[in-house]
XYZ file of C-alpha atoms in Angstrom:
657
model
C 20.165 38.609 5.525
C 22.751 39.235 2.735
C 22.128 38.530 -0.690
C 24.874 38.954 -3.256
C 23.596 38.274 -6.767
C 26.875 38.857 -8.670
C 28.450 35.914 -6.557
C 25.368 33.723 -6.821
C 25.190 33.399 -3.032
C 22.240 32.677 -0.895
C 21.863 35.091 2.133
C 21.604 34.473 5.820
C 20.040 36.085 8.858
C 20.299 36.333 12.573
C 17.276 38.365 13.090
C 16.200 40.059 16.238
C 17.630 37.521 18.715
C 19.290 38.782 21.855
C 22.419 37.235 20.524
C 22.469 39.117 17.166
C 25.170 41.302 15.884
C 23.617 44.879 15.338
C 23.762 46.493 11.875
C 23.114 50.209 11.407
C 20.200 51.118 9.313
C 19.397 54.335 7.492
C 17.349 56.854 9.419
C 13.583 55.910 9.277
C 14.194 52.279 8.522
C 11.895 49.895 10.422
C 14.913 47.747 11.213
C 16.554 50.366 13.502
C 15.388 48.266 16.380
C 15.298 44.838 14.802
C 18.412 44.833 12.545
C 19.861 41.849 10.743
C 23.199 40.440 11.786
C 25.784 40.186 8.944
C 27.711 36.900 8.580
C 29.467 35.118 5.850
C 27.143 33.821 3.104
C 26.287 30.214 2.179
C 27.881 28.970 -0.927
C 25.023 27.872 -3.006
C 22.233 29.420 -4.931
C 18.652 29.489 -3.609
C 17.161 26.184 -4.934
C 13.745 26.229 -6.788
C 10.787 25.135 -4.666
C 10.564 21.384 -4.754
C 7.681 19.068 -3.923
C 7.843 16.372 -1.275
C 5.123 13.999 -0.381
C 3.693 14.750 3.155
C 4.316 12.080 5.733
C 1.367 10.349 7.156
C 1.162 9.659 10.892
C -0.202 6.415 12.127
C -3.694 6.609 13.784
C -6.710 4.446 14.402
C -9.405 7.015 14.387
C -10.021 10.580 13.186
C -12.116 12.967 15.545
C -13.106 16.231 13.883
C -14.404 19.199 15.941
C -16.337 21.694 14.103
C -15.927 24.758 16.422
C -18.467 27.115 15.204
C -19.626 30.589 16.029
C -23.146 29.761 17.091
C -22.969 25.910 17.343
C -20.294 23.202 17.573
C -19.914 19.556 17.516
C -17.653 16.610 16.679
C -17.782 13.512 14.570
C -15.409 10.490 14.065
C -14.375 7.710 11.772
C -12.072 4.727 12.014
C -9.129 4.212 9.792
C -10.470 0.677 8.957
C -13.702 2.303 7.366
C -12.855 5.991 6.756
C -16.094 6.913 5.062
C -18.410 5.532 7.778
C -18.828 8.837 9.707
C -20.190 8.525 13.129
C -21.978 11.628 14.451
C -21.652 12.529 18.224
C -24.309 11.531 20.590
C -27.380 13.599 20.929
C -26.826 16.505 23.258
C -28.695 16.887 26.470
C -31.100 19.858 26.535
C -31.998 21.722 23.404
C -34.779 23.748 22.003
C -38.235 22.323 21.094
C -38.524 21.606 17.412
C -34.753 22.101 16.770
C -32.660 19.091 15.851
C -29.536 19.243 18.031
C -26.751 17.118 16.618
C -24.668 20.120 17.553
C -24.693 22.184 20.697
C -24.539 25.858 21.108
C -20.962 27.394 21.464
C -21.633 28.581 24.967
C -19.179 28.227 27.893
C -19.995 28.651 31.487
C -17.329 29.225 34.212
C -17.702 29.482 37.934
C -17.224 32.937 39.501
C -13.657 31.575 40.427
C -13.037 31.006 36.713
C -13.193 27.254 36.718
C -14.912 25.085 34.139
C -18.675 24.335 34.878
C -20.367 23.423 31.553
C -20.623 23.760 27.851
C -23.298 23.877 25.274
C -27.060 23.468 26.227
C -26.058 22.482 29.728
C -24.214 25.776 30.175
C -26.884 27.837 28.745
C -29.640 26.280 30.619
C -27.849 26.328 33.972
C -27.062 30.056 33.377
C -30.658 30.729 32.558
C -31.732 29.242 35.882
C -29.336 31.160 38.010
C -30.598 33.933 40.288
C -30.249 37.233 38.515
C -27.955 38.586 41.239
C -25.908 35.271 41.360
C -25.626 35.324 37.477
C -23.789 38.464 37.487
C -20.776 36.692 39.011
C -20.643 33.817 36.644
C -18.595 33.937 33.473
C -20.774 33.131 30.473
C -19.209 33.246 26.976
C -21.096 32.881 23.696
C -20.307 33.512 20.040
C -16.820 34.199 21.040
C -15.109 32.496 17.973
C -15.519 35.774 16.043
C -13.425 37.652 18.429
C -10.405 35.806 17.077
C -11.338 36.731 13.500
C -11.744 40.459 14.310
C -8.839 40.935 16.585
C -6.209 42.907 14.600
C -3.412 42.372 17.267
C -4.129 38.787 18.244
C -1.587 37.302 20.837
C -1.514 34.597 23.490
C -2.560 37.279 26.004
C -5.642 38.514 24.170
C -8.648 38.677 26.496
C -12.287 37.775 25.977
C -15.128 39.586 27.621
C -17.913 37.419 29.264
C -21.542 38.434 29.108
C -21.232 40.088 32.606
C -18.330 42.190 31.446
C -15.558 40.303 33.216
C -12.542 39.352 31.170
C -10.223 36.339 30.987
C -7.553 35.132 28.596
C -8.963 33.984 25.319
C -6.633 31.047 25.116
C -8.101 29.675 28.371
C -11.614 30.185 27.163
C -10.857 28.232 23.888
C -8.910 25.591 25.729
C -11.842 25.042 28.173
C -14.207 24.292 25.186
C -11.784 22.040 23.293
C -10.934 20.108 26.496
C -14.796 19.506 26.867
C -15.026 18.063 23.319
C -11.910 15.999 23.954
C -13.297 14.385 27.020
C -16.787 13.901 25.391
C -15.344 12.250 22.305
C -12.908 10.086 24.039
C -15.634 8.785 26.379
C -17.720 7.875 23.448
C -14.846 6.147 21.752
C -14.073 4.193 24.881
C -17.765 3.158 25.078
C -17.685 1.995 21.467
C -14.276 0.356 21.480
C -13.079 -0.441 25.046
C -9.872 -2.060 23.653
C -8.869 1.139 21.659
C -5.664 2.594 23.134
C -5.835 6.257 23.604
C -2.273 7.289 23.182
C -1.251 8.016 19.699
C -4.452 6.642 18.309
C -6.451 9.668 17.497
C -5.835 12.209 14.881
C -7.695 15.461 15.759
C -9.090 17.944 13.252
C -10.003 21.353 14.090
C -12.090 23.505 11.633
C -11.392 27.195 11.075
C -12.618 29.614 8.359
C -10.382 29.731 5.288
C -10.280 33.433 5.488
C -8.652 33.309 8.892
C -5.025 34.590 8.796
C -2.072 32.587 10.140
C -2.233 34.193 13.791
C -5.729 32.800 14.289
C -4.905 29.409 13.070
C -1.828 29.344 15.292
C -4.014 30.454 18.139
C -6.428 27.502 17.707
C -3.314 25.215 17.618
C -2.021 26.739 20.946
C -5.493 26.221 22.485
C -5.524 22.612 21.509
C -2.092 22.106 22.990
C -3.257 23.810 26.243
C -6.456 21.574 26.192
C -4.352 18.395 25.869
C -5.726 17.201 22.482
C -2.035 16.624 21.430
C 1.419 17.529 22.686
C 3.723 19.785 20.821
C 6.011 16.822 20.299
C 3.112 15.201 18.443
C 2.023 18.143 16.554
C 1.324 16.221 13.352
C -1.567 14.441 15.191
C -3.504 17.602 14.958
C -4.779 18.999 11.622
C -6.244 22.390 10.904
C -8.947 22.073 8.380
C -10.411 25.020 6.377
C -14.207 25.029 6.702
C -15.171 25.451 2.970
C -12.517 22.993 2.048
C -13.926 20.385 4.347
C -17.416 21.031 2.881
C -15.941 20.562 -0.593
C -14.420 17.226 0.265
C -17.710 15.995 1.485
C -19.873 17.534 -1.228
C -17.979 15.827 -3.978
C -18.912 12.415 -2.469
C -22.657 13.134 -2.233
C -25.183 11.450 -4.347
C -27.275 13.804 -6.445
C -30.483 12.658 -4.474
C -28.892 13.940 -1.273
C -28.915 17.531 -2.561
C -31.677 20.076 -2.956
C -31.425 22.070 -6.339
C -32.850 25.401 -5.482
C -33.717 25.996 -9.188
C -35.878 22.858 -9.344
C -37.115 21.694 -5.927
C -39.530 18.991 -7.309
C -38.105 15.569 -6.012
C -38.143 13.991 -9.396
C -36.959 16.979 -11.244
C -34.014 16.834 -13.557
C -31.091 14.778 -12.180
C -31.930 14.965 -8.521
C -33.113 11.429 -8.298
C -29.965 9.909 -9.806
C -27.892 7.784 -7.430
C -24.490 8.996 -8.907
C -22.093 10.928 -6.844
C -21.204 14.607 -7.800
C -17.590 13.664 -8.740
C -18.690 10.804 -10.911
C -20.951 13.087 -12.795
C -18.130 15.697 -13.235
C -15.633 15.594 -15.949
C -11.832 16.192 -15.381
C -11.422 19.912 -14.929
C -15.044 20.800 -13.831
C -15.174 23.640 -11.346
C -17.508 24.619 -8.462
C -17.753 27.180 -5.725
C -18.482 26.326 -2.076
C -20.170 29.089 0.009
C -19.882 28.277 3.636
C -22.394 30.545 5.367
C -21.899 30.244 9.157
C -22.686 32.049 12.319
C -19.838 34.531 12.028
C -18.552 34.532 8.392
C -19.215 33.726 4.699
C -16.201 31.782 3.618
C -15.846 31.045 -0.165
C -13.528 28.587 -2.005
C -13.463 27.517 -5.739
C -12.202 23.998 -6.566
C -11.352 22.057 -9.663
C -11.781 18.362 -9.594
C -8.906 16.471 -10.895
C -9.289 12.856 -12.110
C -8.614 10.021 -11.841
C -8.039 10.270 -8.025
C -10.634 13.015 -7.333
C -8.091 15.396 -5.778
C -9.025 19.081 -5.685
C -7.205 22.152 -6.905
C -7.868 25.632 -5.512
C -8.403 28.097 -8.403
C -8.521 31.364 -6.441
C -7.482 32.359 -2.868
C -10.080 32.019 -0.017
C -12.400 34.970 0.041
C -15.329 36.181 2.227
C -15.919 38.253 5.247
C -17.741 38.800 8.483
C -21.315 38.247 6.992
C -22.794 35.472 9.299
C -25.967 34.639 10.959
C -24.902 36.732 13.979
C -25.378 39.822 11.808
C -29.096 39.201 12.008
C -28.856 39.013 15.687
C -27.065 42.355 15.771
C -29.792 43.872 13.546
C -32.307 42.735 16.034
C -30.481 44.212 18.917
C -30.220 47.546 16.972
C -33.979 47.430 16.563
C -34.503 46.939 20.219
C -32.244 49.991 20.757
C -34.400 52.045 18.382
C -37.507 51.108 20.458
C -36.275 51.042 24.074
C -33.091 53.144 23.787
C -29.651 52.081 23.166
C -28.490 53.019 26.695
C -31.282 50.962 28.257
C -30.292 47.913 26.107
C -26.618 48.339 27.170
C -27.571 48.597 30.822
C -29.928 45.569 30.631
C -27.247 43.400 29.052
C -24.770 44.329 31.849
C -27.008 44.043 34.766
C -29.358 41.301 33.677
C -26.947 39.187 31.546
C -28.949 35.894 32.010
C -32.308 37.570 31.054
C -30.500 38.971 27.826
C -29.467 35.354 26.955
C -33.101 34.335 27.340
C -34.133 37.140 24.929
C -31.617 36.081 22.293
C -32.787 32.400 22.506
C -36.347 33.473 22.034
C -35.283 35.579 18.937
C -33.181 32.618 17.522
C -36.254 30.453 17.651
C -38.327 32.786 15.610
C -35.481 33.584 13.381
C -35.349 30.039 12.207
C -38.915 30.160 11.026
C -38.547 33.219 8.888
C -39.006 32.728 5.176
C -39.601 34.740 1.947
C -43.059 33.672 1.528
C -44.207 33.511 5.054
C -47.613 35.362 5.605
C -48.270 35.663 9.347
C -46.562 37.767 11.960
C -44.160 36.380 14.442
C -44.365 36.715 18.259
C -41.184 36.993 20.324
C -41.283 36.520 24.024
C -39.863 39.234 26.227
C -38.526 37.916 29.498
C -40.332 39.119 32.554
C -37.133 40.504 33.836
C -36.814 42.750 30.713
C -40.412 44.112 31.166
C -39.863 44.673 34.943
C -36.461 46.196 34.479
C -37.672 48.658 31.704
C -40.544 49.896 33.959
C -38.231 50.540 36.946
C -35.714 52.265 34.624
C -37.957 54.311 32.558
C -40.962 54.763 34.739
C -43.452 53.468 31.961
C -44.149 50.096 30.516
C -42.798 48.566 27.190
C -46.156 48.968 25.555
C -45.899 52.645 25.965
C -42.340 52.542 24.541
C -43.612 50.651 21.392
C -46.421 53.266 20.961
C -44.002 56.173 21.303
C -41.214 54.766 18.977
C -40.941 55.460 15.308
C -40.806 51.633 14.586
C -44.263 50.993 12.939
C -43.791 47.300 12.180
C -43.216 46.075 15.645
C -46.355 46.017 17.978
C -47.188 44.806 21.526
C -49.390 41.574 21.344
C -52.219 40.914 23.874
C -50.175 37.804 24.866
C -47.474 39.947 26.179
C -45.032 39.606 23.419
C -43.478 41.706 20.686
C -45.327 41.116 17.479
C -43.116 41.640 14.294
C -44.460 41.518 10.687
C -42.763 38.959 8.617
C -41.445 41.752 6.355
C -39.760 43.327 9.324
C -38.213 39.979 10.196
C -36.946 39.608 6.637
C -35.505 43.186 6.751
C -33.303 42.119 9.689
C -31.704 39.531 7.193
C -31.110 41.916 4.388
C -27.747 43.559 5.288
C -26.165 40.176 6.000
C -27.726 38.448 3.065
C -26.802 41.249 0.709
C -23.114 41.068 1.934
C -23.005 37.344 1.245
C -24.325 37.691 -2.218
C -21.866 40.577 -2.892
C -18.970 38.338 -1.931
C -20.133 35.507 -4.111
C -20.651 37.801 -7.077
C -17.230 39.284 -6.566
C -15.724 35.854 -6.681
C -17.583 34.805 -9.781
C -16.398 37.908 -11.643
C -12.729 36.713 -11.415
C -11.281 35.378 -14.472
C -9.866 32.291 -12.536
C -13.463 31.300 -11.747
C -14.859 31.202 -15.192
C -16.646 27.912 -16.134
C -18.031 27.088 -12.703
C -20.888 24.609 -12.989
C -22.177 24.580 -9.301
C -22.475 26.575 -6.253
C -22.706 24.485 -3.015
C -24.495 26.463 -0.251
C -23.323 25.022 3.098
C -23.059 25.948 6.765
C -25.578 26.442 9.488
C -26.970 29.803 8.051
C -27.505 28.073 4.711
C -30.573 26.292 6.386
C -32.214 29.644 6.298
C -35.033 29.810 3.699
C -34.514 33.606 3.396
C -30.800 33.128 2.436
C -31.554 30.245 0.052
C -34.256 32.241 -1.743
C -32.032 35.431 -1.988
C -29.024 33.482 -3.368
C -31.031 31.555 -5.958
C -32.762 34.805 -7.124
C -29.518 36.603 -7.387
C -27.397 33.927 -9.099
C -29.922 31.635 -10.860
C -30.017 34.020 -13.807
C -26.286 33.268 -14.478
C -27.049 29.676 -15.207
C -25.414 28.474 -12.032
C -26.904 25.501 -10.319
C -27.352 26.534 -6.564
C -27.548 23.199 -4.603
C -27.885 22.612 -0.717
C -26.939 19.352 0.830
C -29.789 17.802 2.860
C -27.637 17.722 5.961
C -26.380 21.200 5.237
C -25.598 22.015 8.911
C -23.287 18.987 9.256
C -21.471 19.240 5.954
C -18.293 20.876 7.368
C -18.120 18.508 10.197
C -18.480 15.431 7.978
C -15.952 16.798 5.429
C -13.460 17.565 8.291
C -13.605 13.832 9.305
C -12.816 12.743 5.658
C -10.125 15.420 5.253
C -8.530 13.984 8.422
C -8.374 10.576 6.911
C -6.859 11.811 3.637
C -5.423 15.416 4.095
C -3.709 15.215 0.633
C -7.121 15.445 -1.054
C -6.661 19.233 -1.671
C -3.543 18.926 -3.858
C -3.050 22.663 -4.714
C -3.836 25.732 -2.899
C -3.419 29.533 -3.516
C -1.428 31.610 -1.259
C -3.599 34.512 0.234
C -0.682 36.824 0.746
C 2.955 37.375 -0.430
C 5.392 36.234 2.312
C 9.134 37.040 2.371
C 11.951 38.453 4.580
C 14.025 41.684 4.579
C 17.610 41.301 3.113
C 20.596 43.298 2.101
C 21.444 43.141 -1.572
C 24.392 44.784 -3.331
C 23.522 48.477 -3.926
C 22.983 49.416 -7.587
C 23.050 53.061 -8.240
C 20.053 54.161 -10.356
C 17.974 51.092 -9.457
C 17.970 51.396 -5.638
C 16.850 54.448 -3.779
C 19.706 56.473 -2.227
C 18.044 56.412 1.234
C 18.473 52.661 1.220
C 22.185 52.756 0.895
C 24.293 51.289 3.725
C 28.082 51.226 3.577
C 29.798 48.695 5.848
C 33.436 47.689 5.625
C 33.829 49.464 2.449
C 31.026 47.674 0.720
C 27.744 49.159 -0.486
C 24.465 47.584 0.428
C 20.739 48.195 -0.297
C 18.886 47.633 2.912
C 15.136 46.545 3.337
C 14.983 44.586 0.172
C 11.847 42.359 0.285
C 12.848 38.840 -0.775
C 9.773 36.893 -1.574
C 9.155 33.327 -0.679
C 5.710 33.017 -2.223
C 3.456 35.476 -4.027
C -0.125 36.306 -3.270
C -2.489 33.999 -5.413
C 0.436 31.836 -6.395
C -0.494 28.162 -6.828
C 1.440 26.031 -4.330
C 1.154 22.270 -4.304
C 0.958 20.274 -1.156
C 4.432 19.241 0.035
C 6.074 21.891 -2.209
C 9.023 23.374 -0.425
C 10.829 26.763 -0.431
C 14.415 26.230 0.613
C 16.685 28.822 2.197
C 19.916 28.619 4.067
C 21.128 30.725 7.066
C 24.216 31.015 9.097
C 24.564 32.225 12.745
C 26.245 35.549 12.969
C 28.910 34.325 15.290
C 30.237 31.197 16.954
C 28.173 29.679 19.765
C 25.093 31.402 18.819
C 22.138 29.320 20.109
C 19.186 31.015 18.434
C 18.539 32.641 15.060
C 15.387 34.712 14.808
C 14.254 35.939 11.394
C 11.439 38.525 10.801
C 8.808 37.566 8.322
C 6.931 40.097 6.278
C 3.707 39.845 4.222
C 1.529 41.951 1.901
C -1.386 41.626 -0.408
C 0.618 42.862 -3.402
C 2.678 40.526 -5.497
C 5.328 43.213 -6.594
C 6.553 44.773 -3.279
C 10.223 45.852 -3.554
C 10.983 46.769 0.068
C 9.684 45.905 3.482
C 9.074 49.615 3.905
C 6.609 49.807 0.998
C 2.961 50.658 1.723
C 0.963 47.509 2.708
C 3.939 45.441 3.791
C 4.041 44.617 7.490
C 5.920 42.448 9.928
C 3.712 39.366 10.385
C 5.852 36.770 12.233
C 9.213 35.337 13.000
C 11.079 32.290 11.936
C 13.107 30.858 14.944
C 15.913 28.297 14.632
C 17.035 26.747 17.986
C 20.735 25.651 17.486
C 22.342 22.856 19.443
C 26.039 23.501 20.315
C 28.467 21.451 18.094
C 30.076 18.468 19.900
C 33.619 19.077 20.814
C 33.330 22.884 20.461
C 32.754 25.172 17.540
C 35.632 23.797 15.422
C 34.671 20.116 15.877
C 32.910 19.768 12.464
C 35.773 21.176 10.495
C 33.521 23.843 9.233
C 34.479 27.527 10.142
C 32.096 28.561 12.858
C 30.822 31.502 10.718
C 30.105 29.162 7.795
C 27.752 26.878 9.855
C 24.823 26.365 7.438
C 21.113 25.812 8.629
C 18.951 24.679 5.742
C 15.311 25.509 6.199
C 12.388 24.109 4.211
C 9.078 26.130 4.300
C 5.758 24.810 2.981
C 2.982 27.274 1.890
C 0.665 24.704 0.258
C -0.879 23.320 3.398
C -3.655 24.805 5.635
C -0.818 26.158 7.847
C 2.582 27.524 6.919
C 5.217 24.962 8.060
C 8.987 24.836 8.486
C 11.545 22.248 9.092
C 15.326 22.781 9.317
C 18.657 20.733 9.188
C 22.079 21.646 10.367
C 24.077 20.801 7.181
C 27.291 20.087 8.867
C 25.815 17.386 11.133
C 22.741 16.409 9.039
C 20.678 16.626 12.395
C 17.230 18.326 12.524
C 17.164 21.744 14.070
C 14.082 22.868 16.087
C 12.395 25.413 13.734
C 9.092 27.239 14.230
C 7.202 30.174 12.850
C 5.544 32.290 15.363
C 2.645 34.585 14.208
C 1.365 35.570 17.660
C 4.232 37.440 19.200
C 4.222 40.654 16.991
């Protein structure tokens, strides 16, 4: 792109398309292989961002899928009665004593890679397979976190099943989403036989707010592959941020639907009042939502705006990989200390179904852990584990426990691991401490001063250990820590409400600075000499970072950043523009530390009717005006060919880096 400030001209790009005009770059420049094409500039200044009301698609029902790390489910509501949320049918299977309005995020594929089952059905079928046969089946669990942790996520990223076999992650996610689609549509047909399926459903998928753009795009691509919506009807699918969804729901709750951790007595304080949270708030009141899930802790802070109850994000989403699976990992490490890490790795690989059995047994005991529990907990070891250990090591598990340095785990006479309640609570501590550190870091931000409430939500928020630790750490600050009664379903219900009114979150904060690399007129003394590029007798500064939006900048829903681009030469069918991002607000060049290429904006151009001169506009002056939105849950782009006023197919790809 060229930018010429002294002429007041807006620049243009042709990116790294095969049809580009190459431009030489200084040695060491990252654009040596992906250089910009130079073409005449468009004749107007860059307009200021402008807000435009988002268009609402027509739909009869909203179906939200809460795709969690450890458990998943769906809910729906009809446009005719949007706040009447219908939970999915009870799932088959389940664990004794555990309410199962969700199902485990477990997927089972046949040895040939075909879909077999999902959830409790998948888990129980895999459990019942012969050990030798199970080694050929592909069983996936807790795979959502792989998308968060992948630093180079692409459409070809692979996931590893419990037996070590791999398959494309996109197919794994698509199998799961297709299952939910079919399950939900069948329930809708049963309830409303006359409901037409086509163009009737708006789908909502939940993702952590701390997920970056590639992960969000990945979930959208998986939804396309699963057939939830087509690319042509992309607006029928919304990506909802999990703590935002929880916030949308929590602000509607009555106070008697909450547990105040600082005063648990049923009639204490204001807990008995039948007023909603937002009716008890004044305009400008602020609160934090801490979504403690299986894989992550996800934090958002909102300010309630009256009179319409819209929400304004006060600080960019924060958090990290501090979820309930951290407790499972601590238990696995404990087993490694007792029986040997090499044995645990071998057992997982050669007896995958039995390993799943062991994790289920631990999960059941983990749910009963509490800060004031007095008795020890017994954890069943599968017979396969006991037998496999004796064959591998030549002695029994009881001997291993006696010889180990772990004093707080014994062998019970019933043939189980017997763990003291203190030992169980210790397994929670690294994860719980991480969650509290993230919350405290957020509360220390100046933008977050004046917070009244902390909503603790998500599946892990059901844990008495976590509740007690958060209240103990934050109660002294004068912060009310409250937990909704249906804490594990808060995000799911909020996602339905969000789907009915996606404009409820009016302002968000950009998590990163986004922009493009451009050429500016070289100014001696201001620009580094190594950025000088001389072309056709003119002096340019290369690699200038032109910012679209800054990190932590408030961006309203529907607000647009407008830019104009011209093809580098007549007949060019595609313009491809590299996008860059960084955490800093003041980056000057795309070569600065921390600045990285994060995606590409592509514009697919239709040939002009009657040839390149038919519009009366010189071919090198053909202007494509783009409008980018950074205030939604995903970065969006639209484009128009100014000469014809026709829409241009535009997309931002974050997965092809």
